Amino acid sequence: VYRAAVAENPTLSEAHLNLAYVLNELKRNAEAKIHFAQALSLDNDNFDAHYLSALLAIDEDDTDKSLFFIINALRIKPSSPEATETLYKVLALRGEYDKIEERIVSSSTVNENPAKVQVDIACTFATMTCNGALREAMNQLALKHFKNAIELDDSYIHTFTNQGLLLMAMANNEAAIDSFNQAVLINPSFAEGYYYLAIVCQTTYRMEAALKNIEKAISLNPNHGDSY
């Protein structure tokens, strides 16, 4: 069907893009690249063609090409969340962590809490989709920026909540408990903090503490659906 569409409309960028997308899904990368290139030759402002070409280049471990394509995608849609996330992943694969940090800092407002900026950087590293050594590197960078945030403002509750979530993901449950406890110490009415405490207590088989914290979360916010 898609080949027929290209044969019928060889000068239509979208026809080549649709065929390239299907070929890419089938892992027929060489053919997909031909049609992505054709789509871009017909319309160099095609966001999807640049974005999907970047993803294909990442799959092939070609960070030079992926960087080229994702920068072009962001030229077309500067505020695209998925393109921004992909740019950060490409920079991380290249070991250019400072450029990720610089971009997040530059996008913050003048009066923004510096601790929040550090948390934004930390969360970017913590939530990046990756495995193995890169995942470990991202975790350590995230923890560094959470520490920076605490040094700047030890009353910013979201530092401790997000740090606790990362520590849970790293199976560092004792440190996660400490982080969530700090969050509810800052704000004793913070239902979400008690909810996460309940989760990590349950994970470590502290059922009495888990029940106590989940009841506290529900008492503070009966509409917190995850608590039931």
C-alpha positions as a LaTeX table, in Angstrom:
\begin{tabular}{lrrr}
\hline
Residue & $x$ (\AA) & $y$ (\AA) & $z$ (\AA) \\
\hline
Val1 & 0.00 & 0.00 & 0.00 \\
Tyr2 & 2.72 & 2.48 & 1.00 \\
Arg3 & 4.93 & 1.55 & $-1.95$ \\
Ala4 & 1.94 & 2.11 & $-4.22$ \\
Ala5 & 1.40 & 5.52 & $-2.64$ \\
Val6 & 5.03 & 6.44 & $-3.37$ \\
Ala7 & 4.73 & 5.18 & $-6.96$ \\
Glu8 & 1.58 & 7.23 & $-7.43$ \\
Asn9 & 2.95 & 10.36 & $-5.68$ \\
Pro10 & 6.76 & 10.24 & $-5.99$ \\
Thr11 & 7.09 & 13.97 & $-5.24$ \\
Leu12 & 4.96 & 13.85 & $-2.09$ \\
Ser13 & 7.11 & 14.00 & 1.05 \\
Glu14 & 4.47 & 12.36 & 3.27 \\
Ala15 & 4.26 & 9.31 & 0.98 \\
His16 & 7.98 & 8.65 & 1.40 \\
Leu17 & 7.74 & 9.36 & 5.13 \\
Asn18 & 4.93 & 6.85 & 5.65 \\
Leu19 & 6.82 & 4.16 & 3.75 \\
Ala20 & 10.02 & 4.93 & 5.66 \\
Tyr21 & 8.17 & 4.67 & 8.96 \\
Val22 & 6.83 & 1.20 & 8.11 \\
Leu23 & 10.24 & 0.03 & 6.88 \\
Asn24 & 11.82 & 1.34 & 10.07 \\
Glu25 & 9.29 & $-0.59$ & 12.17 \\
Leu26 & 10.24 & $-3.70$ & 10.21 \\
Lys27 & 13.93 & $-3.01$ & 10.98 \\
Arg28 & 14.68 & $-2.56$ & 7.29 \\
Asn29 & 16.87 & 0.39 & 8.13 \\
Ala30 & 18.74 & 0.75 & 4.84 \\
Glu31 & 15.49 & 1.10 & 2.88 \\
Ala32 & 13.97 & 3.32 & 5.55 \\
Lys33 & 16.92 & 5.74 & 5.34 \\
Ile34 & 16.47 & 6.06 & 1.57 \\
His35 & 12.85 & 7.14 & 1.97 \\
Phe36 & 13.51 & 9.38 & 4.96 \\
Ala37 & 16.16 & 11.11 & 2.85 \\
Gln38 & 13.73 & 11.39 & $-0.06$ \\
Ala39 & 11.07 & 12.85 & 2.22 \\
Leu40 & 13.54 & 15.48 & 3.45 \\
Ser41 & 14.75 & 16.29 & $-0.06$ \\
Leu42 & 11.15 & 17.13 & $-0.93$ \\
Asp43 & 10.41 & 18.97 & 2.32 \\
Asn44 & 13.33 & 19.85 & 4.59 \\
Asp45 & 10.91 & 21.31 & 7.15 \\
Asn46 & 9.23 & 17.97 & 7.79 \\
Phe47 & 9.53 & 17.55 & 11.56 \\
Asp48 & 8.59 & 13.87 & 11.60 \\
Ala49 & 11.18 & 12.99 & 8.96 \\
His50 & 13.97 & 14.65 & 10.94 \\
Tyr51 & 12.75 & 13.24 & 14.26 \\
Leu52 & 12.35 & 9.66 & 13.03 \\
Ser53 & 15.68 & 9.84 & 11.21 \\
Ala54 & 17.27 & 10.80 & 14.52 \\
Leu55 & 15.72 & 7.79 & 16.25 \\
Leu56 & 16.93 & 5.48 & 13.49 \\
Ala57 & 20.45 & 6.90 & 13.79 \\
Ile58 & 20.37 & 6.28 & 17.56 \\
Asp59 & 19.44 & 2.65 & 16.89 \\
Glu60 & 22.50 & 2.43 & 14.65 \\
Asp61 & 24.75 & 4.09 & 17.28 \\
Asp62 & 25.45 & 7.00 & 14.95 \\
Thr63 & 25.34 & 9.95 & 17.33 \\
Asp64 & 26.69 & 12.41 & 14.74 \\
Lys65 & 23.74 & 11.83 & 12.41 \\
Ser66 & 21.24 & 11.60 & 15.26 \\
Leu67 & 22.45 & 14.95 & 16.60 \\
Phe68 & 22.18 & 16.51 & 13.14 \\
Phe69 & 18.61 & 15.30 & 12.63 \\
Ile70 & 17.34 & 16.12 & 16.12 \\
Ile71 & 18.74 & 19.65 & 15.97 \\
Asn72 & 16.85 & 20.12 & 12.72 \\
Ala73 & 13.69 & 18.71 & 14.29 \\
Leu74 & 14.00 & 21.26 & 17.10 \\
Arg75 & 14.60 & 24.01 & 14.55 \\
Ile76 & 11.13 & 23.24 & 13.23 \\
Lys77 & 9.43 & 22.63 & 16.61 \\
Pro78 & 11.61 & 24.23 & 19.33 \\
Ser79 & 9.22 & 23.32 & 22.14 \\
Ser80 & 8.68 & 19.67 & 21.18 \\
Pro81 & 8.99 & 17.56 & 24.38 \\
Glu82 & 9.83 & 14.36 & 22.52 \\
Ala83 & 12.50 & 16.04 & 20.41 \\
Thr84 & 14.00 & 17.73 & 23.47 \\
Glu85 & 14.08 & 14.39 & 25.31 \\
Thr86 & 15.77 & 12.77 & 22.31 \\
Leu87 & 18.33 & 15.57 & 22.13 \\
Tyr88 & 19.21 & 14.98 & 25.78 \\
Lys89 & 19.61 & 11.25 & 25.13 \\
Val90 & 21.90 & 11.89 & 22.16 \\
Leu91 & 24.02 & 14.31 & 24.20 \\
Ala92 & 24.18 & 11.75 & 27.02 \\
Leu93 & 25.31 & 9.04 & 24.59 \\
Arg94 & 28.04 & 11.45 & 23.47 \\
Gly95 & 29.06 & 12.14 & 27.06 \\
Glu96 & 28.16 & 15.82 & 26.67 \\
Tyr97 & 26.32 & 16.08 & 29.98 \\
Asp98 & 27.28 & 19.71 & 30.48 \\
Lys99 & 25.31 & 20.69 & 27.37 \\
Ile100 & 22.19 & 19.11 & 28.84 \\
Glu101 & 22.69 & 21.06 & 32.04 \\
Glu102 & 23.34 & 24.31 & 30.14 \\
Arg103 & 20.19 & 23.91 & 28.05 \\
Ile104 & 17.97 & 23.36 & 31.09 \\
Val105 & 19.53 & 26.31 & 32.94 \\
Ser106 & 19.10 & 28.56 & 29.90 \\
Ser107 & 15.42 & 27.64 & 29.63 \\
Ser108 & 14.69 & 28.58 & 33.26 \\
Thr109 & 13.22 & 31.96 & 34.16 \\
Val110 & 15.23 & 34.71 & 35.84 \\
Asn111 & 13.35 & 34.50 & 39.14 \\
Glu112 & 13.06 & 30.72 & 39.25 \\
Asn113 & 14.13 & 28.98 & 42.43 \\
Pro114 & 17.71 & 27.74 & 41.75 \\
Ala115 & 16.88 & 24.56 & 43.67 \\
Lys116 & 14.04 & 23.85 & 41.24 \\
Val117 & 16.43 & 24.23 & 38.31 \\
Gln118 & 18.76 & 21.69 & 39.88 \\
Val119 & 15.81 & 19.34 & 40.44 \\
Asp120 & 14.77 & 19.76 & 36.79 \\
Ile121 & 18.28 & 18.75 & 35.72 \\
Ala122 & 18.29 & 15.83 & 38.16 \\
Cys123 & 14.91 & 14.58 & 36.94 \\
Thr124 & 16.05 & 14.81 & 33.32 \\
Phe125 & 18.95 & 12.48 & 34.08 \\
Ala126 & 16.86 & 10.25 & 36.38 \\
Thr127 & 14.06 & 9.64 & 33.87 \\
Met128 & 16.17 & 9.24 & 30.74 \\
Thr129 & 15.47 & 5.96 & 28.94 \\
Cys130 & 18.73 & 4.01 & 28.92 \\
Asn131 & 20.41 & 0.90 & 30.32 \\
Gly132 & 23.68 & $-0.44$ & 31.64 \\
Ala133 & 26.60 & 1.88 & 32.22 \\
Leu134 & 24.74 & 4.90 & 30.85 \\
Arg135 & 21.85 & 4.31 & 33.27 \\
Glu136 & 24.31 & 4.20 & 36.17 \\
Ala137 & 25.98 & 7.40 & 34.97 \\
Met138 & 22.57 & 9.12 & 34.72 \\
Asn139 & 21.67 & 8.02 & 38.24 \\
Gln140 & 24.89 & 9.41 & 39.70 \\
Leu141 & 24.46 & 12.72 & 37.85 \\
Ala142 & 20.88 & 12.96 & 39.10 \\
Leu143 & 21.97 & 12.36 & 42.70 \\
Lys144 & 24.64 & 15.06 & 42.32 \\
His145 & 22.06 & 17.61 & 41.23 \\
Phe146 & 19.62 & 16.61 & 43.98 \\
Lys147 & 22.46 & 17.28 & 46.42 \\
Asn148 & 23.06 & 20.66 & 44.75 \\
Ala149 & 19.36 & 21.49 & 45.16 \\
Ile150 & 19.42 & 20.64 & 48.88 \\
Glu151 & 22.47 & 22.83 & 49.41 \\
Leu152 & 20.66 & 25.72 & 47.69 \\
Asp153 & 17.31 & 25.27 & 49.47 \\
Asp154 & 16.76 & 22.46 & 51.95 \\
Ser155 & 13.06 & 23.33 & 52.24 \\
Tyr156 & 12.18 & 22.62 & 48.60 \\
Ile157 & 9.97 & 19.57 & 49.04 \\
His158 & 10.11 & 18.31 & 45.46 \\
Thr159 & 13.84 & 17.67 & 45.80 \\
Phe160 & 13.21 & 15.01 & 48.43 \\
Thr161 & 10.19 & 13.49 & 46.67 \\
Asn162 & 11.97 & 13.05 & 43.34 \\
Gln163 & 15.21 & 11.98 & 44.99 \\
Gly164 & 13.27 & 9.34 & 46.90 \\
Leu165 & 11.71 & 8.01 & 43.70 \\
Leu166 & 15.14 & 7.65 & 42.10 \\
Leu167 & 16.54 & 5.93 & 45.17 \\
Met168 & 13.61 & 3.50 & 45.08 \\
Ala169 & 14.32 & 2.76 & 41.42 \\
Met170 & 17.94 & 2.11 & 42.42 \\
Ala171 & 16.71 & $-0.28$ & 45.16 \\
Asn172 & 18.33 & 1.97 & 47.79 \\
Asn173 & 15.25 & 1.73 & 49.96 \\
Glu174 & 16.72 & 2.97 & 53.26 \\
Ala175 & 17.93 & 6.18 & 51.63 \\
Ala176 & 14.55 & 6.51 & 49.90 \\
Ile177 & 12.77 & 6.31 & 53.26 \\
Asp178 & 15.05 & 9.03 & 54.62 \\
Ser179 & 14.26 & 11.23 & 51.61 \\
Phe180 & 10.48 & 10.79 & 51.85 \\
Asn181 & 10.62 & 11.34 & 55.62 \\
Gln182 & 12.35 & 14.65 & 54.95 \\
Ala183 & 9.56 & 15.60 & 52.54 \\
Val184 & 6.82 & 15.04 & 55.13 \\
Leu185 & 8.93 & 16.77 & 57.76 \\
Ile186 & 8.94 & 19.88 & 55.55 \\
Asn187 & 5.19 & 19.57 & 55.01 \\
Pro188 & 3.35 & 17.23 & 57.41 \\
Ser189 & 0.22 & 17.56 & 55.22 \\
Phe190 & 1.96 & 16.26 & 52.10 \\
Ala191 & $-0.17$ & 13.21 & 51.25 \\
Glu192 & 2.03 & 12.11 & 48.38 \\
Gly193 & 5.03 & 11.83 & 50.69 \\
Tyr194 & 3.16 & 9.42 & 52.98 \\
Tyr195 & 1.97 & 7.46 & 49.95 \\
Tyr196 & 5.54 & 6.91 & 48.73 \\
Leu197 & 6.64 & 6.04 & 52.25 \\
Ala198 & 3.94 & 3.38 & 52.29 \\
Ile199 & 5.16 & 1.96 & 48.98 \\
Val200 & 8.80 & 1.72 & 50.05 \\
Cys201 & 7.80 & 0.29 & 53.46 \\
Gln202 & 5.73 & $-2.35$ & 51.72 \\
Thr203 & 8.68 & $-3.13$ & 49.45 \\
Thr204 & 10.85 & $-3.74$ & 52.52 \\
Tyr205 & 8.12 & $-5.81$ & 54.25 \\
Arg206 & 7.43 & $-3.21$ & 56.95 \\
Met207 & 3.71 & $-3.80$ & 56.71 \\
Glu208 & 2.70 & $-1.98$ & 59.90 \\
Ala209 & 4.56 & 1.14 & 58.81 \\
Ala210 & 3.16 & 0.77 & 55.27 \\
Leu211 & $-0.41$ & 0.63 & 56.60 \\
Lys212 & 0.16 & 3.59 & 58.90 \\
Asn213 & 1.53 & 5.74 & 56.07 \\
Ile214 & $-1.17$ & 4.78 & 53.57 \\
Glu215 & $-3.86$ & 5.60 & 56.12 \\
Lys216 & $-2.19$ & 8.96 & 56.69 \\
Ala217 & $-2.09$ & 9.63 & 52.95 \\
Ile218 & $-5.81$ & 8.82 & 52.61 \\
Ser219 & $-6.74$ & 10.95 & 55.63 \\
Leu220 & $-4.94$ & 13.92 & 54.07 \\
Asn221 & $-6.23$ & 13.34 & 50.56 \\
Pro222 & $-9.18$ & 10.95 & 50.24 \\
Asn223 & $-9.12$ & 11.51 & 46.47 \\
His224 & $-5.59$ & 10.10 & 46.07 \\
Gly225 & $-6.69$ & 7.13 & 43.94 \\
Asp226 & $-3.37$ & 5.27 & 44.06 \\
Ser227 & $-3.64$ & 4.98 & 47.84 \\
Tyr228 & $-6.55$ & 2.52 & 47.74 \\
\hline
\end{tabular}
